[in-house]
CSV table of C-alpha atoms and ligand atoms in Angstrom, one decimal:
chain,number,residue,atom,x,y,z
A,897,UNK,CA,-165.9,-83.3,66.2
A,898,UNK,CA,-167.9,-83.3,69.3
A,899,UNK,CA,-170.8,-80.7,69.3
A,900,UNK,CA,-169.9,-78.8,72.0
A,901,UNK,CA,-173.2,-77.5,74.7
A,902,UNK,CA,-174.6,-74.4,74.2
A,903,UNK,CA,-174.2,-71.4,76.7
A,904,UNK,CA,-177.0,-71.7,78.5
A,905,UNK,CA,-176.4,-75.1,79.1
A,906,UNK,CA,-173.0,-75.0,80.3
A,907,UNK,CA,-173.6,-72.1,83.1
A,908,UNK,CA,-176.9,-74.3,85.0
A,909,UNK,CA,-174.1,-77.4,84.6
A,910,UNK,CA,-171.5,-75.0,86.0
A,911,UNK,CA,-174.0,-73.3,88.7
A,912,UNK,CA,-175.8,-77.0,89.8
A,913,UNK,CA,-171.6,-78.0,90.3
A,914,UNK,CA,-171.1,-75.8,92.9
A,915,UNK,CA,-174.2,-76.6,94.5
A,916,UNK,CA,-173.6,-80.4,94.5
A,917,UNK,CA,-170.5,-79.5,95.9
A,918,UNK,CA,-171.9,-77.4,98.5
A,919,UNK,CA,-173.8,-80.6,100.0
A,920,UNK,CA,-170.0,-82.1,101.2
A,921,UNK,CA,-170.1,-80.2,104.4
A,922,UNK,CA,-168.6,-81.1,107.9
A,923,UNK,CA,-171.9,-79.7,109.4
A,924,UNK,CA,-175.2,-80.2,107.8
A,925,UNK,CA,-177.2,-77.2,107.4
A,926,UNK,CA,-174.4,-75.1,106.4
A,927,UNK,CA,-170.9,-75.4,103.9
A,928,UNK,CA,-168.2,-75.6,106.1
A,929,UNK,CA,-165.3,-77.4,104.6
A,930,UNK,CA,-161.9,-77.2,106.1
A,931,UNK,CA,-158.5,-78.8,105.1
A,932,UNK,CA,-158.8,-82.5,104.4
A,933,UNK,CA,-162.0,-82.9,106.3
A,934,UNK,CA,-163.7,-86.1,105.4
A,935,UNK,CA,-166.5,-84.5,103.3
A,936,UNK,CA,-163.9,-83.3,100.9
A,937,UNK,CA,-163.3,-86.8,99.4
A,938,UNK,CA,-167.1,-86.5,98.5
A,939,UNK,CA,-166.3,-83.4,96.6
A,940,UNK,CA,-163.2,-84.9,94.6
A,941,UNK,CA,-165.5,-87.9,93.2
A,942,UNK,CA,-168.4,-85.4,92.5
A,943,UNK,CA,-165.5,-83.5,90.4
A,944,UNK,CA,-164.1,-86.9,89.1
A,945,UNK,CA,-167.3,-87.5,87.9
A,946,UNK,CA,-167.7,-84.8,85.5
A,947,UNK,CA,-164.1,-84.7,84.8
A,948,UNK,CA,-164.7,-88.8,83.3
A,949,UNK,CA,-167.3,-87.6,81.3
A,950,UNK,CA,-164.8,-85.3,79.5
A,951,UNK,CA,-162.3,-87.8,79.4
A,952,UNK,CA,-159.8,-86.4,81.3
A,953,UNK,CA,-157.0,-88.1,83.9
A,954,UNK,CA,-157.4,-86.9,87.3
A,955,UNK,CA,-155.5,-87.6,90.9
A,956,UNK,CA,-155.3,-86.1,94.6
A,957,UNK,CA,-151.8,-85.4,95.0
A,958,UNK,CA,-150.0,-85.9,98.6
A,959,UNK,CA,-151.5,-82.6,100.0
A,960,UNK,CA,-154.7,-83.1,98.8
A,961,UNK,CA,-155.2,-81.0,96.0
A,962,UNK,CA,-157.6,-82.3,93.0
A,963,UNK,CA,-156.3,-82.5,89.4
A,964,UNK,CA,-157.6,-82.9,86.1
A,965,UNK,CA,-155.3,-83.1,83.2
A,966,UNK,CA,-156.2,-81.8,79.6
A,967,UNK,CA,-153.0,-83.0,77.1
A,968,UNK,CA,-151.6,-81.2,74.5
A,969,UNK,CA,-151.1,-83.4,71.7
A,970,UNK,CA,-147.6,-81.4,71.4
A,971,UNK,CA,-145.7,-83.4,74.0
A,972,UNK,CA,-143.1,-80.5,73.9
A,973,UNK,CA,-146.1,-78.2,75.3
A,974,UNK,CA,-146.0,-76.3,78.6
A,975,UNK,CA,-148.5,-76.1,81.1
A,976,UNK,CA,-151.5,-74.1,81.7
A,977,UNK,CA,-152.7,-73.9,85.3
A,978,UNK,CA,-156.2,-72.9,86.1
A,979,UNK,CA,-157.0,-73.1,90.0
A,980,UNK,CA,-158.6,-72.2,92.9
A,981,UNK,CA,-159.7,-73.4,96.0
A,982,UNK,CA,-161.9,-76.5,97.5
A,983,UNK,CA,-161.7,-75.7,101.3
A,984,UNK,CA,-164.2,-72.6,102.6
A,985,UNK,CA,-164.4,-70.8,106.0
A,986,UNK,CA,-166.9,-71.7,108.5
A,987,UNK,CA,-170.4,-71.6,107.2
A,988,UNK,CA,-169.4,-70.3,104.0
A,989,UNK,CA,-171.1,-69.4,100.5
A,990,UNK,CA,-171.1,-72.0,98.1
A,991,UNK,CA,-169.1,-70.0,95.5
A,992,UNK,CA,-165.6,-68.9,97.0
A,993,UNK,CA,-163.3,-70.8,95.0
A,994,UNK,CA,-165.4,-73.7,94.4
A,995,UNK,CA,-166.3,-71.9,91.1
A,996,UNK,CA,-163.3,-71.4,89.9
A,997,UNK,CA,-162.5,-75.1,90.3
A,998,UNK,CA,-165.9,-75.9,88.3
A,999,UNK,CA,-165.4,-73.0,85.5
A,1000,UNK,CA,-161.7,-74.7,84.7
A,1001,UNK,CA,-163.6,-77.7,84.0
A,1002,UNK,CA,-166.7,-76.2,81.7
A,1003,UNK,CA,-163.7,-74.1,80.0
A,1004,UNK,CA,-162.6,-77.3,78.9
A,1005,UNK,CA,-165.8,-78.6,78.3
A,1006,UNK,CA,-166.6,-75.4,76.1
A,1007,UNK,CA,-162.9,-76.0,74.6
A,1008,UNK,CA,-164.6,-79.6,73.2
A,1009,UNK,CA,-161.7,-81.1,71.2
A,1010,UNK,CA,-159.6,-77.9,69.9
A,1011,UNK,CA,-156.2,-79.3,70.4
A,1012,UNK,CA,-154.6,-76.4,72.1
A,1013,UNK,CA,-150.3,-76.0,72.4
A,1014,UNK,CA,-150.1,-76.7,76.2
A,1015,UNK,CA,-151.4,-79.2,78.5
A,1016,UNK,CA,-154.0,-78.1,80.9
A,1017,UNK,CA,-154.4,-78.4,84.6
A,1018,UNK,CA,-157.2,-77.7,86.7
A,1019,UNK,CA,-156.2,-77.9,90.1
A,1020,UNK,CA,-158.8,-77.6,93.1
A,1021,UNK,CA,-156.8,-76.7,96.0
A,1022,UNK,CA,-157.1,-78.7,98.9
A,1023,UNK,CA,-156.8,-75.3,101.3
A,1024,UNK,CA,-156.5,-71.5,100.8
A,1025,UNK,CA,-158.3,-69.9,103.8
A,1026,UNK,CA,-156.0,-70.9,106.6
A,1027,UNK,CA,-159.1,-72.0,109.0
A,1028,UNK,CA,-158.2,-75.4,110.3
A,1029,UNK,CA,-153.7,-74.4,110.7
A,1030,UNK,CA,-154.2,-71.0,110.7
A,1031,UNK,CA,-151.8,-70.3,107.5
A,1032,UNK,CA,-153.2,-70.1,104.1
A,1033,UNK,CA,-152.2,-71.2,101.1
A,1034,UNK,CA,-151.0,-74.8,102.6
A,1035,UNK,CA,-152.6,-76.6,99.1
A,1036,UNK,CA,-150.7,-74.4,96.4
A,1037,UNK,CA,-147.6,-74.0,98.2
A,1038,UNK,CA,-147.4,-77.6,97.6
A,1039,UNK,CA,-147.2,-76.7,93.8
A,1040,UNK,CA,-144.5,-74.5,93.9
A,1041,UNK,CA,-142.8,-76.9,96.6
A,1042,UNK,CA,-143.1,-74.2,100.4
A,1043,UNK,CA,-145.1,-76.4,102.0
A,1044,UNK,CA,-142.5,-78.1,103.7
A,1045,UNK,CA,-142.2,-76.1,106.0
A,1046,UNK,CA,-145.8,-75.7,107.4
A,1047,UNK,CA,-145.6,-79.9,108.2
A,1048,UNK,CA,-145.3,-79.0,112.3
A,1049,UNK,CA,-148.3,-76.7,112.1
A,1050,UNK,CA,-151.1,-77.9,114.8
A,1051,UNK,CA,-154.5,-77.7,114.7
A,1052,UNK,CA,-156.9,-76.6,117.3
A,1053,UNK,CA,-157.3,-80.1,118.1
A,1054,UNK,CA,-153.1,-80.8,118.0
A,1055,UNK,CA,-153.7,-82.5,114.6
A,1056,UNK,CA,-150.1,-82.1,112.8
A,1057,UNK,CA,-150.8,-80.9,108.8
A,1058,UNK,CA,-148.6,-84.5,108.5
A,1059,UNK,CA,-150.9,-86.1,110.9
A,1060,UNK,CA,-153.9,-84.8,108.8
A,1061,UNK,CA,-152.5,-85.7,105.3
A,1062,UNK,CA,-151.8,-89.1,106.6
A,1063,UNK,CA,-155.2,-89.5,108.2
A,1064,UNK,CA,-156.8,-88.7,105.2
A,1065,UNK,CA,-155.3,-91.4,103.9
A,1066,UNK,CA,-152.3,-89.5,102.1
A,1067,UNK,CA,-148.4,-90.4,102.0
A,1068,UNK,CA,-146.5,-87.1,103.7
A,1069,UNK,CA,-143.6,-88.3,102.0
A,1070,UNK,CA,-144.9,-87.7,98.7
A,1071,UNK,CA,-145.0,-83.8,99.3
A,1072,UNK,CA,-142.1,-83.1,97.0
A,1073,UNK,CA,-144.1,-85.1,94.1
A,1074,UNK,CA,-146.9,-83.2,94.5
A,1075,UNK,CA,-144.7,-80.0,93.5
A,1076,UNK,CA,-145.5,-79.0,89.3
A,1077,UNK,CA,-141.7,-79.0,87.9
A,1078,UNK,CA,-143.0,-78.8,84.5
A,1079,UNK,CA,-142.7,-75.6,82.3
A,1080,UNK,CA,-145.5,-73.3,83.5
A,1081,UNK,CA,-146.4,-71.1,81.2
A,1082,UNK,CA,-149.5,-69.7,83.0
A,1083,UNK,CA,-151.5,-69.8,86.0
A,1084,UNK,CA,-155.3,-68.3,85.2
A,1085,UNK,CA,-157.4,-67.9,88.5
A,1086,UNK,CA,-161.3,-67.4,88.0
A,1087,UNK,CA,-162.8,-66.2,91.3
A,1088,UNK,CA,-165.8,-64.4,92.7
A,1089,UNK,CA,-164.9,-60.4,93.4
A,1090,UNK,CA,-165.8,-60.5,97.3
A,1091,UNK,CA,-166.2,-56.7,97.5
A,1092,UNK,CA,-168.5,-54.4,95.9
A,1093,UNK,CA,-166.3,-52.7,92.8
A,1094,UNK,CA,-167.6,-54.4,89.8
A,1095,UNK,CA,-171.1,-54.2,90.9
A,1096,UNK,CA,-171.0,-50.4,91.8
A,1097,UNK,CA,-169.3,-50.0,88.2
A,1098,UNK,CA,-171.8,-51.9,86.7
A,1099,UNK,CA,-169.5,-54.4,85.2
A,1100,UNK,CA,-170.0,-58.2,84.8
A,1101,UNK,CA,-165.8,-59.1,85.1
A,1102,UNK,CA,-162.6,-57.7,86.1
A,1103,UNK,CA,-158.8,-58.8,84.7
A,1104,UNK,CA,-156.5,-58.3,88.4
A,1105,UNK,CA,-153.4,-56.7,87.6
A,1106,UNK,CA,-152.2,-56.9,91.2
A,1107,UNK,CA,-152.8,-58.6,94.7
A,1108,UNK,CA,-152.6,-56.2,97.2
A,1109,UNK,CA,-150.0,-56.2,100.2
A,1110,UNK,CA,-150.8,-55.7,103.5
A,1111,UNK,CA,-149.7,-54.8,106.9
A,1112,UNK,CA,-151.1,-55.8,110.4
A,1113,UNK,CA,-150.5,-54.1,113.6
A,1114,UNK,CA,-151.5,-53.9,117.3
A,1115,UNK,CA,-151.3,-51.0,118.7
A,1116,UNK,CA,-151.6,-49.5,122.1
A,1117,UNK,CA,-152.2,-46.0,123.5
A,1118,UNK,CA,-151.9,-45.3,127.4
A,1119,UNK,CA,-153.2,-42.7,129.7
A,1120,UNK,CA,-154.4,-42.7,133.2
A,1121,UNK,CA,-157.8,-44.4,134.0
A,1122,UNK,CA,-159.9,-42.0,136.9
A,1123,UNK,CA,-163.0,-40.9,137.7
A,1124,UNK,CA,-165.4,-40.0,135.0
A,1125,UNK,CA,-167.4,-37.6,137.8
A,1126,UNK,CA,-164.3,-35.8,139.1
A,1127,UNK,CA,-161.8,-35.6,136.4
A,1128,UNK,CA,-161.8,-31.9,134.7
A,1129,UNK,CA,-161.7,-32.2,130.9
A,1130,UNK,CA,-158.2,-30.4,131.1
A,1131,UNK,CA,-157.0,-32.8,133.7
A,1132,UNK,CA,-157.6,-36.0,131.8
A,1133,UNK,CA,-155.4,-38.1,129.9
A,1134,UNK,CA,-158.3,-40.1,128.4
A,1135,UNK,CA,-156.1,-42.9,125.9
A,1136,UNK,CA,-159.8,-43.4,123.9
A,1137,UNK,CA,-160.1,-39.8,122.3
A,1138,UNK,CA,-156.4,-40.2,121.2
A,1139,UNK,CA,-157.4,-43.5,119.6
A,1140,UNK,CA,-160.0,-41.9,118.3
A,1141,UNK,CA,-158.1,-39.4,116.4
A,1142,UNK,CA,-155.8,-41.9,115.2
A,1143,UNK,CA,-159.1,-43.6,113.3
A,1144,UNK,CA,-160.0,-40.3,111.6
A,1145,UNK,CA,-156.5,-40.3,110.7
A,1146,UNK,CA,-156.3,-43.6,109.4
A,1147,UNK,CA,-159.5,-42.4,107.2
A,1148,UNK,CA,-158.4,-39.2,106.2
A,1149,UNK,CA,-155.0,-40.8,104.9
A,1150,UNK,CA,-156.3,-43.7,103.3
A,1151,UNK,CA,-158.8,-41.1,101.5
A,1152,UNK,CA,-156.1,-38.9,100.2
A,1153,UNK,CA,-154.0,-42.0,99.0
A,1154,UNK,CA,-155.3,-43.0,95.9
A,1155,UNK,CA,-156.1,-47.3,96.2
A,1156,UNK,CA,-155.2,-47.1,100.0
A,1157,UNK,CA,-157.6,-49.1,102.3
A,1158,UNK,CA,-156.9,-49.0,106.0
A,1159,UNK,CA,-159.1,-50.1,108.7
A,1160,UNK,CA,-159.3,-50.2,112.2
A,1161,UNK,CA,-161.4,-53.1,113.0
A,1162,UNK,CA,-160.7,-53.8,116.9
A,1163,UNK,CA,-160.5,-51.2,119.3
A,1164,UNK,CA,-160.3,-52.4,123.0
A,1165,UNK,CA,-160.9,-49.6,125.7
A,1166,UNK,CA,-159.5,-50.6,129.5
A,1167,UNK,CA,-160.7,-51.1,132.4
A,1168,UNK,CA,-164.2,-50.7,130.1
A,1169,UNK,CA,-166.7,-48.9,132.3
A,1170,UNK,CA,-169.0,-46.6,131.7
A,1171,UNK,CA,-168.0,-44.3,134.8
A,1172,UNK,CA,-164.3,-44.9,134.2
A,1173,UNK,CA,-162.2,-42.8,132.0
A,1174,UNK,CA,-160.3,-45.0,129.4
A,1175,UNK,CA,-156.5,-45.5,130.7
A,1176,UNK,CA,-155.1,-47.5,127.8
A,1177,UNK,CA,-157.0,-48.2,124.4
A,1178,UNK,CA,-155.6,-51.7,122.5
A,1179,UNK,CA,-156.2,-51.3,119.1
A,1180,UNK,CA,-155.2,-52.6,115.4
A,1181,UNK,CA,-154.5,-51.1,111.9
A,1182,UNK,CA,-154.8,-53.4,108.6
A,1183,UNK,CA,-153.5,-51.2,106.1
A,1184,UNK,CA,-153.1,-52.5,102.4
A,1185,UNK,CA,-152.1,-51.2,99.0
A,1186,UNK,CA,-150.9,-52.8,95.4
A,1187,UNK,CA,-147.6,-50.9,95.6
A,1188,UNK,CA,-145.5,-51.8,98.5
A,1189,UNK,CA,-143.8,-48.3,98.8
A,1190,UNK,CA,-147.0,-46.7,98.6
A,1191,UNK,CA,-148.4,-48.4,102.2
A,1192,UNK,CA,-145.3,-48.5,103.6
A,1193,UNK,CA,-145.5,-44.6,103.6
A,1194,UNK,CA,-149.0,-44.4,104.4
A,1195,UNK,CA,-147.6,-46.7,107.4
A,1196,UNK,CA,-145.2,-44.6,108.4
A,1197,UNK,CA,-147.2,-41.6,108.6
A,1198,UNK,CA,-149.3,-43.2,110.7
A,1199,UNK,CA,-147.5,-44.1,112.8
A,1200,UNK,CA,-145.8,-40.8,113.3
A,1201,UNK,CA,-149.8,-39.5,113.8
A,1202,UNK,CA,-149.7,-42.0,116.7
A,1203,UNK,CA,-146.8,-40.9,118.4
A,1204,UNK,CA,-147.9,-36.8,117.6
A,1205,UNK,CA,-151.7,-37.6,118.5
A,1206,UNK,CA,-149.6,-39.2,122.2
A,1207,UNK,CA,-147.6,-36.1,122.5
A,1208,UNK,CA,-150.3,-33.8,122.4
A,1209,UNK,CA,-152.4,-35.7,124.9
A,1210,UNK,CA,-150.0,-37.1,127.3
A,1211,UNK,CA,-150.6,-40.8,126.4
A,1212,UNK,CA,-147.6,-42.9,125.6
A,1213,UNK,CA,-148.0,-45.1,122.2
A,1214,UNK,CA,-146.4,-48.2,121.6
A,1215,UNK,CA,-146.7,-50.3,118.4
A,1216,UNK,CA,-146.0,-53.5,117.2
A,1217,UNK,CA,-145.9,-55.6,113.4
A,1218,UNK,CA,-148.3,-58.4,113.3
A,1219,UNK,CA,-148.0,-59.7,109.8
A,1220,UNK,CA,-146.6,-58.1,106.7
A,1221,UNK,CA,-147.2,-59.5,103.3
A,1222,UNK,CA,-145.8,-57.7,100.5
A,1223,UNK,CA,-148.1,-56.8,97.0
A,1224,UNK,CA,-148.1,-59.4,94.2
A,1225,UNK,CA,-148.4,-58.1,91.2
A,1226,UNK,CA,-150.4,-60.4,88.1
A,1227,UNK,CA,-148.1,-61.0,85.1
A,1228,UNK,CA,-148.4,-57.7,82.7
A,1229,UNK,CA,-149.0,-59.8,79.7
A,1230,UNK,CA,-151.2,-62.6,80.9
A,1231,UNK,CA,-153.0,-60.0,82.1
A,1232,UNK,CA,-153.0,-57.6,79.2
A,1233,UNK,CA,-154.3,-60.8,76.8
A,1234,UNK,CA,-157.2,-61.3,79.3
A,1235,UNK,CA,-157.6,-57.6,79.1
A,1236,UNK,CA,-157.6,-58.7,75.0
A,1237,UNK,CA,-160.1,-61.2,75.8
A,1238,UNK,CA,-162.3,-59.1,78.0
A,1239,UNK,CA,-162.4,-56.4,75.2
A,1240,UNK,CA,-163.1,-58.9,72.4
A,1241,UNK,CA,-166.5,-60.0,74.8
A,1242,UNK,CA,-167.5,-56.2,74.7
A,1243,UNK,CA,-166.3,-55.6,78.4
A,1244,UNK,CA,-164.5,-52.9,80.0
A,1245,UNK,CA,-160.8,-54.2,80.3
A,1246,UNK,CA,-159.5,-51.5,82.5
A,1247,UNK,CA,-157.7,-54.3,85.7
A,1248,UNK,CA,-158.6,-54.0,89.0
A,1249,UNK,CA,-156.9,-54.6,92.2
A,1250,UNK,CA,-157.7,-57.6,94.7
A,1251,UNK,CA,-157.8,-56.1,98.3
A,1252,UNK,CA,-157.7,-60.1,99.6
A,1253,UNK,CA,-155.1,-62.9,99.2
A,1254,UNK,CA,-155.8,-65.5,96.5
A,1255,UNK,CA,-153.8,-69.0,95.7
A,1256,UNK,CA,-153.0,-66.5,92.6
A,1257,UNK,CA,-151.1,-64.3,95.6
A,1258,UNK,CA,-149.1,-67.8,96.6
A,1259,UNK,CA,-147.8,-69.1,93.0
A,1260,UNK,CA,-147.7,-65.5,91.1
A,1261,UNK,CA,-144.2,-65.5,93.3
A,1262,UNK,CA,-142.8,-68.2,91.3
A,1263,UNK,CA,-145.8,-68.4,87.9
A,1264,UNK,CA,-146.9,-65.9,85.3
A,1265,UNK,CA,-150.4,-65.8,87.1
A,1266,UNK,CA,-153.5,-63.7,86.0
A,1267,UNK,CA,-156.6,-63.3,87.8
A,1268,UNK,CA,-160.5,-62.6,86.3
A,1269,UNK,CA,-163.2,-61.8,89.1
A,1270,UNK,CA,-167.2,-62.1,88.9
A,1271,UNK,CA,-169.5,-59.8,90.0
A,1272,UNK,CA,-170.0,-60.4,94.0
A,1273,UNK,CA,-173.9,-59.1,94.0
A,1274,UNK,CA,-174.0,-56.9,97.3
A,1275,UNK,CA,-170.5,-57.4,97.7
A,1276,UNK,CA,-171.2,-60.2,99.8
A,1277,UNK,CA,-169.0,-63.5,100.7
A,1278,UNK,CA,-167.9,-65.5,103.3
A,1279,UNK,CA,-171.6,-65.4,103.9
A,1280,UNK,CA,-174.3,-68.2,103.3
A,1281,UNK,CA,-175.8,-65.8,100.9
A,1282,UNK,CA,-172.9,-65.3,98.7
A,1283,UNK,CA,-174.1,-65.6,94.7
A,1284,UNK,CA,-173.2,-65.1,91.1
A,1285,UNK,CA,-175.4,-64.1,88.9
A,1286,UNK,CA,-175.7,-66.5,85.9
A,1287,UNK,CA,-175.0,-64.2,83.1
A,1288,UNK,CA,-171.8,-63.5,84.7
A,1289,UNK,CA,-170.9,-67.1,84.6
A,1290,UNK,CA,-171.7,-67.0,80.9
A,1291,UNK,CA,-169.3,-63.9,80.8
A,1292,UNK,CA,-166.8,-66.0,82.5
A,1293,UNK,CA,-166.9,-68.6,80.2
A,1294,UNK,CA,-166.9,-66.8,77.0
A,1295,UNK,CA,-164.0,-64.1,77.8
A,1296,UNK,CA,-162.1,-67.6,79.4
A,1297,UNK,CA,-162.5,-69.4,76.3
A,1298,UNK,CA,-161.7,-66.7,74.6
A,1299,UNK,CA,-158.6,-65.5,76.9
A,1300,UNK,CA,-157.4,-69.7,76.3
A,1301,UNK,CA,-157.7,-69.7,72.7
A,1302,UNK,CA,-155.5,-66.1,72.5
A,1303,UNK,CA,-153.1,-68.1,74.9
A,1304,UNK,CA,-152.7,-70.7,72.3
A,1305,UNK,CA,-152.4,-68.6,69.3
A,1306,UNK,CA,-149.4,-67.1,70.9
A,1307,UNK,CA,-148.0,-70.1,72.0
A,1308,UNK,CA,-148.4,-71.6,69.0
A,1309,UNK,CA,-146.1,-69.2,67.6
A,1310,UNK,CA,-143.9,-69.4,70.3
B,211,LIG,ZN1,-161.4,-67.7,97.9
């Protein structure tokens, strides 16, 4: 019997992790860590490091993902999946899905040598933020065996993703190994909140029940640019102030929808002079919701807004779908055991929505998947000053081990 490290212990070995691993950067100064960048074969021996000392197998696979491998000693057992990503955005914190890679592993250092009913994979994910292709999710689609498809993508440089697997000194032709064809019986995501919910409810964690979907668009509103001097105010057929009704009107409907968030974040007034009345106005609408019927009506009604707000005004409104992405909901009873889990630790359980996509998002199409979010302290990430606070790590760990050792009472009895 091992003795396995006390609490304390394990969240400053979890919490120094993420910060060795935030010193394999492309640029020094700053963690920026794109898709198969060279720095990220520091990171995997950092993580084989600790993974040896825990005794567990580990390989890249042919997209460059990181595994570790925890065996049942039931050979009949399924698999547990606990993931996130390795990759960041440009000049990034050093927590987005970094720490869910290193809290898999100090679960299953907390674990010690409880044999558990399923073999256990932690899986850092070679990419999730779509910077260097432009798609996300290139690392666990590989998983669930769609990345295929995304082989022709080009980088800004023209950089193939085959050209890039093979320069990192990967075999492209062993993509369709790299895809898990084992019984899943879970995939458990632990990542950082990245908005301000839990801290404004004063709560350490969150069980997601649901990934939201979302809609893009670009919109456009035309009038008739003219002098700013000369122009009446009855005479004018000024596109901004209809696309500034259309923002209140995104507001006021995403207000009175209950869980509705939509923004409009670019807003691109032409010809843009001061002494010039606006003649057309481009402008976007990212619109998102956990139920898929529930934005698609918000959608439509705004878009009927648009063409009422043109009507009234004499402008002419054209719009067009950017991206679409529909909702992905968690697995109900993964999600109601962490909810278990999260009760038995003293916490709220009451599940939460994530407003951003997640590797969760990619394989909850084909996995049960469950999600459990940290605190983001001011809401911040994607920011050099994203944190965690470290008694939410401990939280983390306890409800996790708690939420695996649930799992393998009822799989035990399975
Ligand atoms: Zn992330």
């Amino acid at each position: 019997m091992t003795v396995l490290p006390a609490w304390t212990e394990l969240v400053r070995r979890t919490l120094d992790c993420c910060a060795d691993l935030a010193a394999c950067t492309e640029k020094p100064g700053e963690i920026t860590r794109t898709f198969l960048c060279a720095p990220m074969h520091d990171a995997h021996a950092r993580l084989d490091a600790w993974a040896a000392s825990l005794g567990l197998e580990t390989h890249v696979d042919a997209v460059g993902n990181w595994h570790a491998l925890r065996r049942s000693p039931n050979p009949e057992a399924r698999n547990l999946v606990i993931g996130s990503h390795l990759d960041s955005v440009p000049n990034a914190g050093p927590y987005d899905g970094v720490l869910g890679v290193v809290l898999g592993l100090s679960l299953l250092e907390a674990l010690g040598d409880t044999p558990l009913p399923y073999h256990l994979h932690v899986v850092g994910f070679s990419e999730e933020e779509g910077v260097r292709f432009g798609v996300p999710f290139i690392g666990s689609r590989a998983l669930i065996g769609t990345a295929d498809e995304l082989l022709n993508l080009t980088d800004a440089g023209g950089v193939t993703v085959a050209q890039a697997i093979r320069e990192y000194g990967l075999d492209v032709r062993e993509l369709e190994g790299a895809r898990l064809r084992d019984d899943v019986l879970g995939y458990f995501e632990l990542h950082i909140e990245q908005g301000p919910v839990l801290e404004a409810e004063g709560r350490s964690l969150g069980a997601v029940n649901a990934i939201a979907g979302q809609a893009r668009f670009n919109l456009t509103l035309t009038g008739k640019a003219n002098h700013a001097g000369t122009t009446p105010m009855h005479l004018r057929r000024d596109a901004l102030t209809g696309a500034s009704a259309f923002v209140l009107a995104a507001e006021e409907v995403a207000r009175n929808t209950p869980g509705l968030v939509a923004t409009v974040g670019s807003l691109r007034p032409l010809p843009g002079a001061s002494n010039v009345i606006p003649g057309e106005v481009q402008f976007t609408l990212d619109i998102r919701h956990a139920r898929d019927e529930v934005r698609h009506r918000a959608q439509e009604e705004l878009l009927a807004e648009g063409e009422r707000i043109a009507r009234e005004r004499g402008l002419t409104f054209t719009h067009e779908l950017r991206m679409e992405e529909p909702a992905t909901p968690m697995d109900p009873s993964l999600t109601a055991l962490l909810g278990e889990a999260l009760s038995a630790e003293g916490h709220v359980p009451t599940p939460m929505v994530s407003g951003a996509g997640h590797d969760a998002m990619a394989v909850g199409h084909v996995w049960p998947a469950t999600m459990l979010f940290l605190r983001s302290p001011g809401g911040l990430s994607h920011h050099p000053d994203e944190t965690v606070l470290p008694e939410d790590v401990e939280a983390a760990l306890r409800v996790g081990t708690q939420f695996l050792r649930m799992l393998a009472e009822r799989e035990g009895v399975r």
